[in-house]
Amino acid sequence: MADSAPPVTIALSKGRIYDDTLPLLAEAGLRPAIDPERSRRLIIPTNRPEVQLLLVRATDVPTYVQFGGADLGVSGKDVLDEHGGEGLYQPVDLGIARCRMVVAARADFDYPAAVAQRRRLRAATKFERTAREHFARKGLHVDLIKLYGSMELAPLTGLADVIVDLVDTGNTLKANNLVAVEDIAPVSARLVVNPASLRTRGATLRPLIDALGNAAAARRAS
Ligand code: AMP
């Protein structure tokens, strides 16, 4: 590779994705040169000068990779489904940041009865596409209310009958007197790749993709 070639860039979001990806990167021989928690830098160099990390909002990871602002990214399936996945190659399920996408309601709300009576429901969510497709598959008419956070509040305040949200331990639902009434899909984080980058920078990218895939497989097998 010529010295002037820009580094290969991996887009990650801070928090669970970053924390869970770090051990996989380490197995692929990559270590961040600085701790993002102690810095305001958004571009993080690694021990390998030809690879750098880019810290972006979780919902922006697919967009950066789609338009070549990053060559690789790690993105939750929830985020990818909302984005649509256009222009992205998704070679590896990393099996990290696992959780479930569910429909949840107040403990005293009879969801099965509402479904059986084909009642028109109000559903609050930030996962509009996922929710629309889920309820359409069930043949239910649903008024979707877009929220950007704290969806648990919607059924408690009468804003909505149900929410579509991610659940991990279930503690947040429980603390707010909500219950999961329907599973929509398991969620985990995927490696996403810009196809043009793969063509032009395959010599650097392919070994990295393989190493991350192997690290994820080994982790799953252990
Ligand atoms: P929990 O209380 O462990 O069920 O976690 C539920 C809260 O964490 C909800 O606000 C979810 O939106 C969020 N959450 C859980 N798992 C994930 C994940 N893998 N990615 C993003 N957010 C998550």
GROMACS .gro file of C-alpha atoms and ligand atoms in nm:
model
  245
    1MET     CA    1   0.000   0.000   0.000
    2ALA     CA    2   0.132   0.347  -0.084
    3ASP     CA    3   0.221   0.558   0.219
    4SER     CA    4  -0.031   0.822   0.113
    5ALA     CA    5  -0.331   0.582   0.116
    6PRO     CA    6  -0.581   0.693   0.380
    7PRO     CA    7  -0.635   0.451   0.669
    8VAL     CA    8  -0.913   0.198   0.655
    9THR     CA    9  -1.188   0.332   0.878
   10ILE     CA   10  -1.418   0.132   1.107
   11ALA     CA   11  -1.732   0.314   1.228
   12LEU     CA   12  -1.847   0.227   1.580
   13SER     CA   13  -2.089   0.375   1.830
   14LYS     CA   14  -1.985   0.439   2.189
   15GLY     CA   15  -2.137   0.221   2.459
   16ARG     CA   16  -2.227  -0.143   2.424
   17ILE     CA   17  -2.124  -0.183   2.059
   18TYR     CA   18  -1.783  -0.026   2.125
   19ASP     CA   19  -1.729  -0.222   2.447
   20ASP     CA   20  -1.830  -0.554   2.291
   21THR     CA   21  -1.634  -0.493   1.968
   22LEU     CA   22  -1.308  -0.410   2.148
   23PRO     CA   23  -1.221  -0.774   2.239
   24LEU     CA   24  -1.295  -0.883   1.881
   25LEU     CA   25  -1.070  -0.609   1.746
   26ALA     CA   26  -0.798  -0.717   1.991
   27GLU     CA   27  -0.817  -1.072   1.857
   28ALA     CA   28  -0.777  -0.928   1.509
   29GLY     CA   29  -0.462  -0.751   1.636
   30LEU     CA   30  -0.616  -0.405   1.666
   31ARG     CA   31  -0.601  -0.186   1.973
   32PRO     CA   32  -0.721   0.177   2.000
   33ALA     CA   33  -0.426   0.409   2.064
   34ILE     CA   34  -0.638   0.629   2.292
   35ASP     CA   35  -0.932   0.567   2.523
   36PRO     CA   36  -1.239   0.745   2.377
   37GLU     CA   37  -1.382   0.782   2.729
   38ARG     CA   38  -1.086   1.007   2.815
   39SER     CA   39  -1.086   1.205   2.494
   40ARG     CA   40  -1.318   1.410   2.278
   41ARG     CA   41  -1.157   1.285   1.962
   42LEU     CA   42  -1.396   1.117   1.721
   43ILE     CA   43  -1.128   0.961   1.502
   44ILE     CA   44  -0.929   0.713   1.706
   45PRO     CA   45  -0.598   0.584   1.574
   46THR     CA   46  -0.505   0.224   1.641
   47ASN     CA   47  -0.176   0.038   1.691
   48ARG     CA   48  -0.188  -0.024   1.314
   49PRO     CA   49  -0.139   0.302   1.122
   50GLU     CA   50  -0.343   0.171   0.829
   51VAL     CA   51  -0.657   0.128   1.043
   52GLN     CA   52  -0.851   0.388   1.242
   53LEU     CA   53  -1.181   0.392   1.432
   54LEU     CA   54  -1.457   0.648   1.378
   55LEU     CA   55  -1.700   0.718   1.663
   56VAL     CA   56  -2.049   0.801   1.538
   57ARG     CA   57  -2.404   0.776   1.663
   58ALA     CA   58  -2.538   0.420   1.640
   59THR     CA   59  -2.804   0.519   1.387
   60ASP     CA   60  -2.541   0.687   1.168
   61VAL     CA   61  -2.311   0.383   1.134
   62PRO     CA   62  -2.491   0.235   0.827
   63THR     CA   63  -2.503   0.578   0.660
   64TYR     CA   64  -2.128   0.637   0.705
   65VAL     CA   65  -2.050   0.296   0.559
   66GLN     CA   66  -2.308   0.321   0.279
   67PHE     CA   67  -2.162   0.648   0.149
   68GLY     CA   68  -1.798   0.558   0.206
   69GLY     CA   69  -1.736   0.783   0.508
   70ALA     CA   70  -1.619   0.459   0.667
   71ASP     CA   71  -1.509   0.132   0.506
   72LEU     CA   72  -1.643  -0.097   0.778
   73GLY     CA   73  -1.887  -0.055   1.062
   74VAL     CA   74  -2.049  -0.242   1.347
   75SER     CA   75  -2.422  -0.192   1.365
   76GLY     CA   76  -2.712  -0.348   1.556
   77LYS     CA   77  -2.963  -0.542   1.347
   78ASP     CA   78  -3.229  -0.308   1.486
   79VAL     CA   79  -3.050  -0.008   1.336
   80LEU     CA   80  -2.979  -0.190   1.007
   81ASP     CA   81  -3.344  -0.288   0.967
   82GLU     CA   82  -3.451   0.074   1.014
   83HIS     CA   83  -3.184   0.194   0.770
   84GLY     CA   84  -3.285  -0.071   0.515
   85GLY     CA   85  -2.935  -0.203   0.450
   86GLU     CA   86  -2.914  -0.051   0.100
   87GLY     CA   87  -2.560  -0.033  -0.032
   88LEU     CA   88  -2.417  -0.242   0.249
   89TYR     CA   89  -2.250  -0.579   0.243
   90GLN     CA   90  -2.322  -0.767   0.568
   91PRO     CA   91  -2.079  -1.059   0.583
   92VAL     CA   92  -2.071  -1.137   0.956
   93ASP     CA   93  -2.311  -1.161   1.248
   94LEU     CA   94  -2.073  -1.071   1.530
   95GLY     CA   95  -2.312  -1.212   1.791
   96ILE     CA   96  -2.248  -0.919   2.026
   97ALA     CA   97  -2.482  -0.660   2.184
   98ARG     CA   98  -2.754  -0.923   2.187
   99CYS     CA   99  -3.109  -0.837   2.284
  100ARG     CA  100  -3.464  -0.883   2.155
  101MET     CA  101  -3.705  -0.658   1.969
  102VAL     CA  102  -4.044  -0.693   2.134
  103VAL     CA  103  -4.391  -0.551   2.161
  104ALA     CA  104  -4.452  -0.443   2.522
  105ALA     CA  105  -4.758  -0.314   2.703
  106ARG     CA  106  -4.882  -0.230   3.050
  107ALA     CA  107  -4.922  -0.541   3.261
  108ASP     CA  108  -5.299  -0.478   3.272
  109PHE     CA  109  -5.338  -0.440   2.895
  110ASP     CA  110  -5.488  -0.749   2.728
  111TYR     CA  111  -5.287  -0.755   2.405
  112PRO     CA  112  -5.407  -1.099   2.285
  113ALA     CA  113  -5.769  -0.981   2.319
  114ALA     CA  114  -5.693  -0.657   2.134
  115VAL     CA  115  -5.533  -0.858   1.854
  116ALA     CA  116  -5.815  -1.113   1.844
  117GLN     CA  117  -6.073  -0.830   1.821
  118ARG     CA  118  -5.856  -0.662   1.556
  119ARG     CA  119  -5.870  -0.339   1.752
  120ARG     CA  120  -5.689  -0.042   1.604
  121LEU     CA  121  -5.387   0.004   1.828
  122ARG     CA  122  -5.159   0.297   1.895
  123ALA     CA  123  -4.794   0.191   1.904
  124ALA     CA  124  -4.508   0.419   2.007
  125THR     CA  125  -4.158   0.343   1.890
  126LYS     CA  126  -3.837   0.476   1.746
  127PHE     CA  127  -3.824   0.165   1.524
  128GLU     CA  128  -4.094   0.272   1.280
  129ARG     CA  129  -4.005   0.046   0.990
  130THR     CA  130  -3.970  -0.262   1.210
  131ALA     CA  131  -4.300  -0.187   1.383
  132ARG     CA  132  -4.488  -0.112   1.059
  133GLU     CA  133  -4.369  -0.437   0.900
  134HIS     CA  134  -4.442  -0.643   1.212
  135PHE     CA  135  -4.800  -0.524   1.251
  136ALA     CA  136  -4.860  -0.543   0.874
  137ARG     CA  137  -4.753  -0.909   0.883
  138LYS     CA  138  -5.014  -0.964   1.155
  139GLY     CA  139  -5.274  -0.780   0.949
  140LEU     CA  140  -5.328  -0.525   1.226
  141HIS     CA  141  -5.413  -0.159   1.175
  142VAL     CA  142  -5.180   0.040   1.394
  143ASP     CA  143  -5.129   0.412   1.438
  144LEU     CA  144  -4.756   0.458   1.483
  145ILE     CA  145  -4.623   0.733   1.707
  146LYS     CA  146  -4.258   0.815   1.650
  147LEU     CA  147  -4.055   0.871   1.966
  148TYR     CA  148  -3.682   0.923   2.011
  149GLY     CA  149  -3.637   0.777   2.360
  150SER     CA  150  -3.794   0.662   2.688
  151MET     CA  151  -4.061   0.471   2.501
  152GLU     CA  152  -4.160   0.301   2.826
  153LEU     CA  153  -4.342   0.620   2.920
  154ALA     CA  154  -4.587   0.598   2.631
  155PRO     CA  155  -4.819   0.327   2.770
  156LEU     CA  156  -4.796   0.475   3.120
  157THR     CA  157  -4.916   0.816   3.009
  158GLY     CA  158  -5.186   0.696   2.769
  159LEU     CA  159  -4.988   0.810   2.466
  160ALA     CA  160  -4.995   0.458   2.322
  161ASP     CA  161  -5.134   0.109   2.391
  162VAL     CA  162  -4.808  -0.067   2.314
  163ILE     CA  163  -4.444   0.006   2.240
  164VAL     CA  164  -4.195  -0.164   2.011
  165ASP     CA  165  -3.856  -0.159   2.182
  166LEU     CA  166  -3.539  -0.348   2.260
  167VAL     CA  167  -3.523  -0.561   2.572
  168ASP     CA  168  -3.213  -0.711   2.726
  169THR     CA  169  -3.255  -0.812   3.091
  170GLY     CA  170  -3.617  -0.695   3.107
  171ASN     CA  171  -3.535  -0.476   3.407
  172THR     CA  172  -3.644  -0.152   3.241
  173LEU     CA  173  -3.983  -0.294   3.144
  174LYS     CA  174  -4.033  -0.443   3.491
  175ALA     CA  175  -3.939  -0.119   3.667
  176ASN     CA  176  -4.212   0.055   3.466
  177ASN     CA  177  -4.481  -0.208   3.515
  178LEU     CA  178  -4.461  -0.317   3.151
  179VAL     CA  179  -4.440  -0.668   3.006
  180ALA     CA  180  -4.320  -0.805   2.675
  181VAL     CA  181  -4.630  -0.938   2.501
  182GLU     CA  182  -4.476  -1.047   2.170
  183ASP     CA  183  -4.130  -1.127   2.037
  184ILE     CA  184  -4.049  -0.966   1.705
  185ALA     CA  185  -3.689  -1.071   1.644
  186PRO     CA  186  -3.359  -1.145   1.811
  187VAL     CA  187  -3.108  -0.862   1.768
  188SER     CA  188  -2.728  -0.868   1.754
  189ALA     CA  189  -2.459  -0.652   1.599
  190ARG     CA  190  -2.340  -0.710   1.241
  191LEU     CA  191  -2.026  -0.617   1.055
  192VAL     CA  192  -2.119  -0.394   0.761
  193VAL     CA  193  -1.890  -0.324   0.470
  194ASN     CA  194  -1.885  -0.071   0.190
  195PRO     CA  195  -1.877  -0.284  -0.129
  196ALA     CA  196  -1.664  -0.033  -0.322
  197SER     CA  197  -1.408  -0.031  -0.038
  198LEU     CA  198  -1.399  -0.409  -0.052
  199ARG     CA  199  -1.313  -0.394  -0.422
  200THR     CA  200  -1.049  -0.124  -0.396
  201ARG     CA  201  -0.901  -0.200  -0.052
  202GLY     CA  202  -0.962  -0.572  -0.027
  203ALA     CA  203  -0.599  -0.647   0.060
  204THR     CA  204  -0.643  -0.470   0.395
  205LEU     CA  205  -1.014  -0.529   0.444
  206ARG     CA  206  -1.052  -0.899   0.370
  207PRO     CA  207  -0.804  -1.021   0.636
  208LEU     CA  208  -0.967  -0.785   0.885
  209ILE     CA  209  -1.319  -0.909   0.804
  210ASP     CA  210  -1.199  -1.272   0.827
  211ALA     CA  211  -1.022  -1.209   1.158
  212LEU     CA  212  -1.329  -1.041   1.310
  213GLY     CA  213  -1.550  -1.323   1.181
  214ASN     CA  214  -1.318  -1.585   1.329
  215ALA     CA  215  -1.298  -1.400   1.661
  216ALA     CA  216  -1.679  -1.382   1.676
  217ALA     CA  217  -1.713  -1.753   1.588
  218ALA     CA  218  -1.457  -1.852   1.852
  219ARG     CA  219  -1.634  -1.642   2.112
  220ARG     CA  220  -1.965  -1.803   2.030
  221ALA     CA  221  -1.817  -2.153   2.049
  222SER     CA  222  -1.657  -2.093   2.392
  223AMP     P1  223  -3.301  -0.397   2.990
  223AMP     O1  224  -3.351  -0.316   3.107
  223AMP     O2  225  -3.174  -0.471   3.021
  223AMP     O3  226  -3.408  -0.487   2.933
  223AMP     O4  227  -3.260  -0.295   2.876
  223AMP     C1  228  -3.360  -0.223   2.811
  223AMP     C2  229  -3.309  -0.088   2.770
  223AMP     O5  230  -3.180  -0.096   2.711
  223AMP     C3  231  -3.401  -0.030   2.665
  223AMP     O6  232  -3.406   0.110   2.684
  223AMP     C4  233  -3.334  -0.065   2.535
  223AMP     O7  234  -3.365   0.029   2.435
  223AMP     C5  235  -3.186  -0.069   2.571
  223AMP     N1  236  -3.113  -0.179   2.506
  223AMP     C6  237  -3.107  -0.306   2.548
  223AMP     N2  238  -3.029  -0.380   2.469
  223AMP     C7  239  -2.982  -0.296   2.375
  223AMP     C8  240  -2.894  -0.311   2.262
  223AMP     N3  241  -2.837  -0.429   2.231
  223AMP     N4  242  -2.869  -0.203   2.186
  223AMP     C9  243  -2.926  -0.085   2.216
  223AMP     N5  244  -3.008  -0.063   2.320
  223AMP    C10  245  -3.037  -0.167   2.398
   0.00000   0.00000   0.00000
